[in-house]
Coordinates of C-alpha atoms and ligand atoms in Angstrom, one line a residue:
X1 CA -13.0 -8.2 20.3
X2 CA -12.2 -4.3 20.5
X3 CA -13.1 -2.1 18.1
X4 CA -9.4 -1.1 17.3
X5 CA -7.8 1.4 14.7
X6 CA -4.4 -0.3 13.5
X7 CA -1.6 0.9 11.2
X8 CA 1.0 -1.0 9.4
X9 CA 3.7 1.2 7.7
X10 CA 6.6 -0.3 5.5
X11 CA 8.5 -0.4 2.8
X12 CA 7.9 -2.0 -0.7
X13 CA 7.7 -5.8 -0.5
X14 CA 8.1 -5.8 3.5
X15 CA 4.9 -8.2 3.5
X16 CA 2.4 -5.8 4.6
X17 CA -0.7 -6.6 2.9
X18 CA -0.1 -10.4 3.2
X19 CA 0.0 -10.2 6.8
X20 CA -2.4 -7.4 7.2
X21 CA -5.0 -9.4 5.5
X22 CA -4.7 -12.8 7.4
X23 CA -4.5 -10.6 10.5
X24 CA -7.7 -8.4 9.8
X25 CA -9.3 -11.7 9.1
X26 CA -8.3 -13.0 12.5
X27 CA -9.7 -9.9 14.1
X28 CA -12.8 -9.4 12.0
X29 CA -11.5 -6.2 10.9
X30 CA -12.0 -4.4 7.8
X31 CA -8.4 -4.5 5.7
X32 CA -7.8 -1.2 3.7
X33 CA -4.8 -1.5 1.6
X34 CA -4.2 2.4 1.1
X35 CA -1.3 1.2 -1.5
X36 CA -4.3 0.0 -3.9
X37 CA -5.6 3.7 -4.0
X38 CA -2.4 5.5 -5.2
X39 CA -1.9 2.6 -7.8
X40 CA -6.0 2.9 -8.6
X41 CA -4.7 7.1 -10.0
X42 CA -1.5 5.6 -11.5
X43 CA -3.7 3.1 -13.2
X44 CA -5.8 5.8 -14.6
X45 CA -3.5 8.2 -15.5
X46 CA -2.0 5.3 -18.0
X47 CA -5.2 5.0 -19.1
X48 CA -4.9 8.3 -20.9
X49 CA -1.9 7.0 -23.1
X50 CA -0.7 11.0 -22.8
X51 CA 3.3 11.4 -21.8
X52 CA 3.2 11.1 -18.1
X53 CA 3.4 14.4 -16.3
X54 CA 2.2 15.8 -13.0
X55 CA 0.0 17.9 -15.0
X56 CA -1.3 14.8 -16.5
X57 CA -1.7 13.4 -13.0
X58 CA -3.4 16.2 -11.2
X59 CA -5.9 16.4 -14.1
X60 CA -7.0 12.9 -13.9
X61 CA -7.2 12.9 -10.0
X62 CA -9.7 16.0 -10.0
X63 CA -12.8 13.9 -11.0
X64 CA -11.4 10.2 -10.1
X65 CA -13.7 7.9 -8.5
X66 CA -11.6 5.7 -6.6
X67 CA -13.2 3.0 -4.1
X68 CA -12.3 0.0 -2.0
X69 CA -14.7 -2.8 -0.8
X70 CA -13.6 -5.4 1.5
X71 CA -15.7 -8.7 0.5
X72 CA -14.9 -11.7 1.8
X73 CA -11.1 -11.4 2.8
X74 CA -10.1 -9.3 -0.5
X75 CA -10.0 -6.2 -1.8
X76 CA -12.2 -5.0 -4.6
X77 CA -10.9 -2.1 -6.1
X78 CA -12.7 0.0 -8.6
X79 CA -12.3 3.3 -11.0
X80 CA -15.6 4.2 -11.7
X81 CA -17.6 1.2 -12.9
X82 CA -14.3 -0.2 -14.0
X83 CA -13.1 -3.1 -11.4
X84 CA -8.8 -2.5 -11.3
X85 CA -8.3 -4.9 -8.5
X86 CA -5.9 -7.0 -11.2
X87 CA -4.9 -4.2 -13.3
X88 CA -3.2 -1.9 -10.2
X89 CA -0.6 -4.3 -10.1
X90 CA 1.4 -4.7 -13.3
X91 CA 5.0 -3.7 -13.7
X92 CA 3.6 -0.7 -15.9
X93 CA 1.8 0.8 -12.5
X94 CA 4.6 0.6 -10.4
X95 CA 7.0 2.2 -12.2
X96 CA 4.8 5.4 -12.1
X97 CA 3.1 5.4 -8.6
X98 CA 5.9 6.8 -6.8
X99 CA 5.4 9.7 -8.9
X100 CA 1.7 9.7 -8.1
X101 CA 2.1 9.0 -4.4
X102 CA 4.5 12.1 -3.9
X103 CA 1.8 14.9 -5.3
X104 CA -0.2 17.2 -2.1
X105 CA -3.4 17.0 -4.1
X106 CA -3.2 13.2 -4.8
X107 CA -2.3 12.6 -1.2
X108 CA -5.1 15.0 0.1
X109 CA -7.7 13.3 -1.9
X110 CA -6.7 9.9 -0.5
X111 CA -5.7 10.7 2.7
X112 CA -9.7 12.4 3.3
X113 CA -11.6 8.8 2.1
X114 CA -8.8 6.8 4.1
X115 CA -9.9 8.9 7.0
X116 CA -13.4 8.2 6.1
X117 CA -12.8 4.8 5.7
X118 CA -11.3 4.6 9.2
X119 CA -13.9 6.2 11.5
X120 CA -15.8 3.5 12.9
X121 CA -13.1 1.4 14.1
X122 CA -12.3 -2.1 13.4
X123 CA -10.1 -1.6 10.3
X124 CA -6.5 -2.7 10.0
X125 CA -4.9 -0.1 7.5
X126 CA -1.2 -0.4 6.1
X127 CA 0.4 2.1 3.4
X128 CA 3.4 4.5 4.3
X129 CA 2.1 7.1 6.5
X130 CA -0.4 6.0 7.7
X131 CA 0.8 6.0 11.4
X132 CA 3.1 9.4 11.3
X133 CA -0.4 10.9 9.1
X134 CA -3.3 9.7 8.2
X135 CA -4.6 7.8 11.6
X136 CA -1.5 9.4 14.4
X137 CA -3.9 8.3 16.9
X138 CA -4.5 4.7 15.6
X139 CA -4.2 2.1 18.8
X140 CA -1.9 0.0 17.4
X141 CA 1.4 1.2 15.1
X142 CA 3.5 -1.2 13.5
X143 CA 6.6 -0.6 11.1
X144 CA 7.0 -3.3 8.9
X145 CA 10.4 -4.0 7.2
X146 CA 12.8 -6.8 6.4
X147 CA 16.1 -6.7 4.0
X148 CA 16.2 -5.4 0.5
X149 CA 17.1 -9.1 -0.4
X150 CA 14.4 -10.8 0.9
X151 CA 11.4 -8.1 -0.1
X152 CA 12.7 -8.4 -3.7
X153 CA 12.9 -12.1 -3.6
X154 CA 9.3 -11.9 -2.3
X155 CA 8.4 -9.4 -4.7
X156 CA 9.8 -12.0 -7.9
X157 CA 7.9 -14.8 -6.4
X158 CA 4.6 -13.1 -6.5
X159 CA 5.6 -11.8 -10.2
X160 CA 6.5 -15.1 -11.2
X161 CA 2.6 -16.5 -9.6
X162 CA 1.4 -13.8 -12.2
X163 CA 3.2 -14.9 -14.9
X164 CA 5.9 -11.7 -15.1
X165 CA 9.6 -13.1 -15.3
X166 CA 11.6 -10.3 -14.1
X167 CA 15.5 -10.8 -13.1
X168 CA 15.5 -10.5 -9.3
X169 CA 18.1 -8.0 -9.9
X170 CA 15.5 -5.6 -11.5
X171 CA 13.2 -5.7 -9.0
X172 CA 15.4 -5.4 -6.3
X173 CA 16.8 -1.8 -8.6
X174 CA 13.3 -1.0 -8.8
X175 CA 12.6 -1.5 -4.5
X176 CA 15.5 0.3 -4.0
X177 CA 14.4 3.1 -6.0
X178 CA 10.9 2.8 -5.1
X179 CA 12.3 3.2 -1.1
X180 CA 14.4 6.2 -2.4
X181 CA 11.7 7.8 -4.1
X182 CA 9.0 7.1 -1.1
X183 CA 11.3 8.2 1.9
X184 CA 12.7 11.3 0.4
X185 CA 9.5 13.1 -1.1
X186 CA 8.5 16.3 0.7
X187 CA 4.8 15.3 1.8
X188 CA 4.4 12.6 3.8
X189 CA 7.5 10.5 3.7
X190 CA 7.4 7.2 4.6
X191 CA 9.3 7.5 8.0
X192 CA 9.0 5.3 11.3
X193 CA 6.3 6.6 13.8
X194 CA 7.8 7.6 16.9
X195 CA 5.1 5.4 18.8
X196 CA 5.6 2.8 16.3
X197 CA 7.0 -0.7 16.8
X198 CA 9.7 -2.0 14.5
X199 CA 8.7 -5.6 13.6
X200 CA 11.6 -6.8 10.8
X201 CA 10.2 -9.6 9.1
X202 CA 13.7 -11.0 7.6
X203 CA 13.6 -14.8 8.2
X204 CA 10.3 -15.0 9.8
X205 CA 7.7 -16.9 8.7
X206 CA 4.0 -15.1 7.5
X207 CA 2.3 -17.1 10.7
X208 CA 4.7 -16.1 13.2
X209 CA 4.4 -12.1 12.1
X210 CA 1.0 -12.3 12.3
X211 CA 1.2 -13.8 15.7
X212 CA 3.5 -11.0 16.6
X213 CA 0.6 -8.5 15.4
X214 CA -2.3 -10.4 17.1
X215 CA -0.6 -10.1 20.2
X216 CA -0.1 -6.7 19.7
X217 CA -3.7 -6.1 19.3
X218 CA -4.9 -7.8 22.9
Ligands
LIG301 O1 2.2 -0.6 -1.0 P1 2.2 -0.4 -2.5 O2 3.5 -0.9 -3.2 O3 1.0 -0.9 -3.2 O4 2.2 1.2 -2.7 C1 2.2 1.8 -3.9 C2 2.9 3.2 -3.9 O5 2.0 4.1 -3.2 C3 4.2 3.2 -3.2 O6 5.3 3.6 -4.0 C4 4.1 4.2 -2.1 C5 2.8 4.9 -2.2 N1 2.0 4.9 -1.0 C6 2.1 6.1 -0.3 O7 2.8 7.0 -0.7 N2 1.3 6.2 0.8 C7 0.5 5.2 1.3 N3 -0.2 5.4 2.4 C8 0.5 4.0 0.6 C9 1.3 3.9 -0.6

């Protein structure tokens, strides 16, 4: 198998880390979920139970340990000794990480261990920039998408598995602003590569995008 550097960029709920996990497993590549980080400082920054300001945010990222492992097919994510994997993920995180995601010193922080994490090949990495950014020489770029319907219908099923019941409507408000917020900030935005391919995901089944990916990677 070659030792390839891919990135997967996409929207909120476009099925990135479903499909980027099943495919790193596939290729016996490392999967780093560069989402996981930003929501790892958004998880922290909570933690402080202080009004929740960029000041607030810069000051916790200064000294934050953030760290991914990937054992066995998932991602263990941790803050210090404190494992977040679970705790990144609540309603209560994703209503802030946009705000996270959109500061230089945040980004510059995580965009230096993603590096890191990238540079002996092998690793299958999906986020927002990670194509136009973080790895713009990465063999193999792919832009993820599909409707705003179906990513918030995905997003409310996977709520649901973890016991949230939130209107679809909400969620599909809170994509939408989440998309806003993420495409318009100044650093970074999330943007299509030039060298990217589009794969829209609407009506697809999870085997058949991964397929698509696979065969990307030959
Ligand atoms: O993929 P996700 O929903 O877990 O990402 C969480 C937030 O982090 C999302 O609002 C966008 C931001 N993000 C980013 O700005 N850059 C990345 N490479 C990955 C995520």
């Amino acid at each position: 198998m070659k030792n390839l550097v891919v990135a997967i960029d996409g929207p909120a709920g476009a099925g990135k880390s479903t499909v980027a996990q099943l495919a790193a497993k596939e290729l016996g590549y490392t999967y780093i979920d560069t989402g996981a980080m930003y929501r790892a400082v958004a998880w922290k920054t909570l933690q402080r139970h202080e009004p929740v300001t960029d000041e607030l945010i810069l000051d916790v990222v200064k000294d934050i340990d953030v760290n991914l492992q990937y054992i066995d097919g998932k991602t263990r994510v941790t803050v210090g000794n404190d494992d977040v994997s679970a705790l990144i993920r609540t309603p209560e995180v994703s209503a802030i990480v946009s705000q996270v995601a959109a500061l230089g010193p945040v980004r510059v922080k995580m965009v230096d261990l993603q590096r890191k994490m990238a540079e002996r090949g092998s690793v299958l990495m999906d986020g927002r920039d990670i194509a136009t950014n973080v790895l713009p020489n990465a063999d193999v770029k792919i832009f993820l998408t599909a409707s705003i319907e179906e990513r918030a219908h995905r997003r409310w099923k996977e709520m649901k598995e973890k016991g949230y019941d939130i209107p679809l409507e909400k969620l599909q408000q809170d994509i939408a602003a989440r998309d806003k917020a993420d495409s318009e900030r100044e650093i970074s935005p999330l943007v299509q590569a030039e060298d990217a391919t589009l794969l829209d995901t609407t009506g697809i089944s999870i085997e058949e995008v991964v397929a698509r990916i696979l065969a990307m990677c030959q």
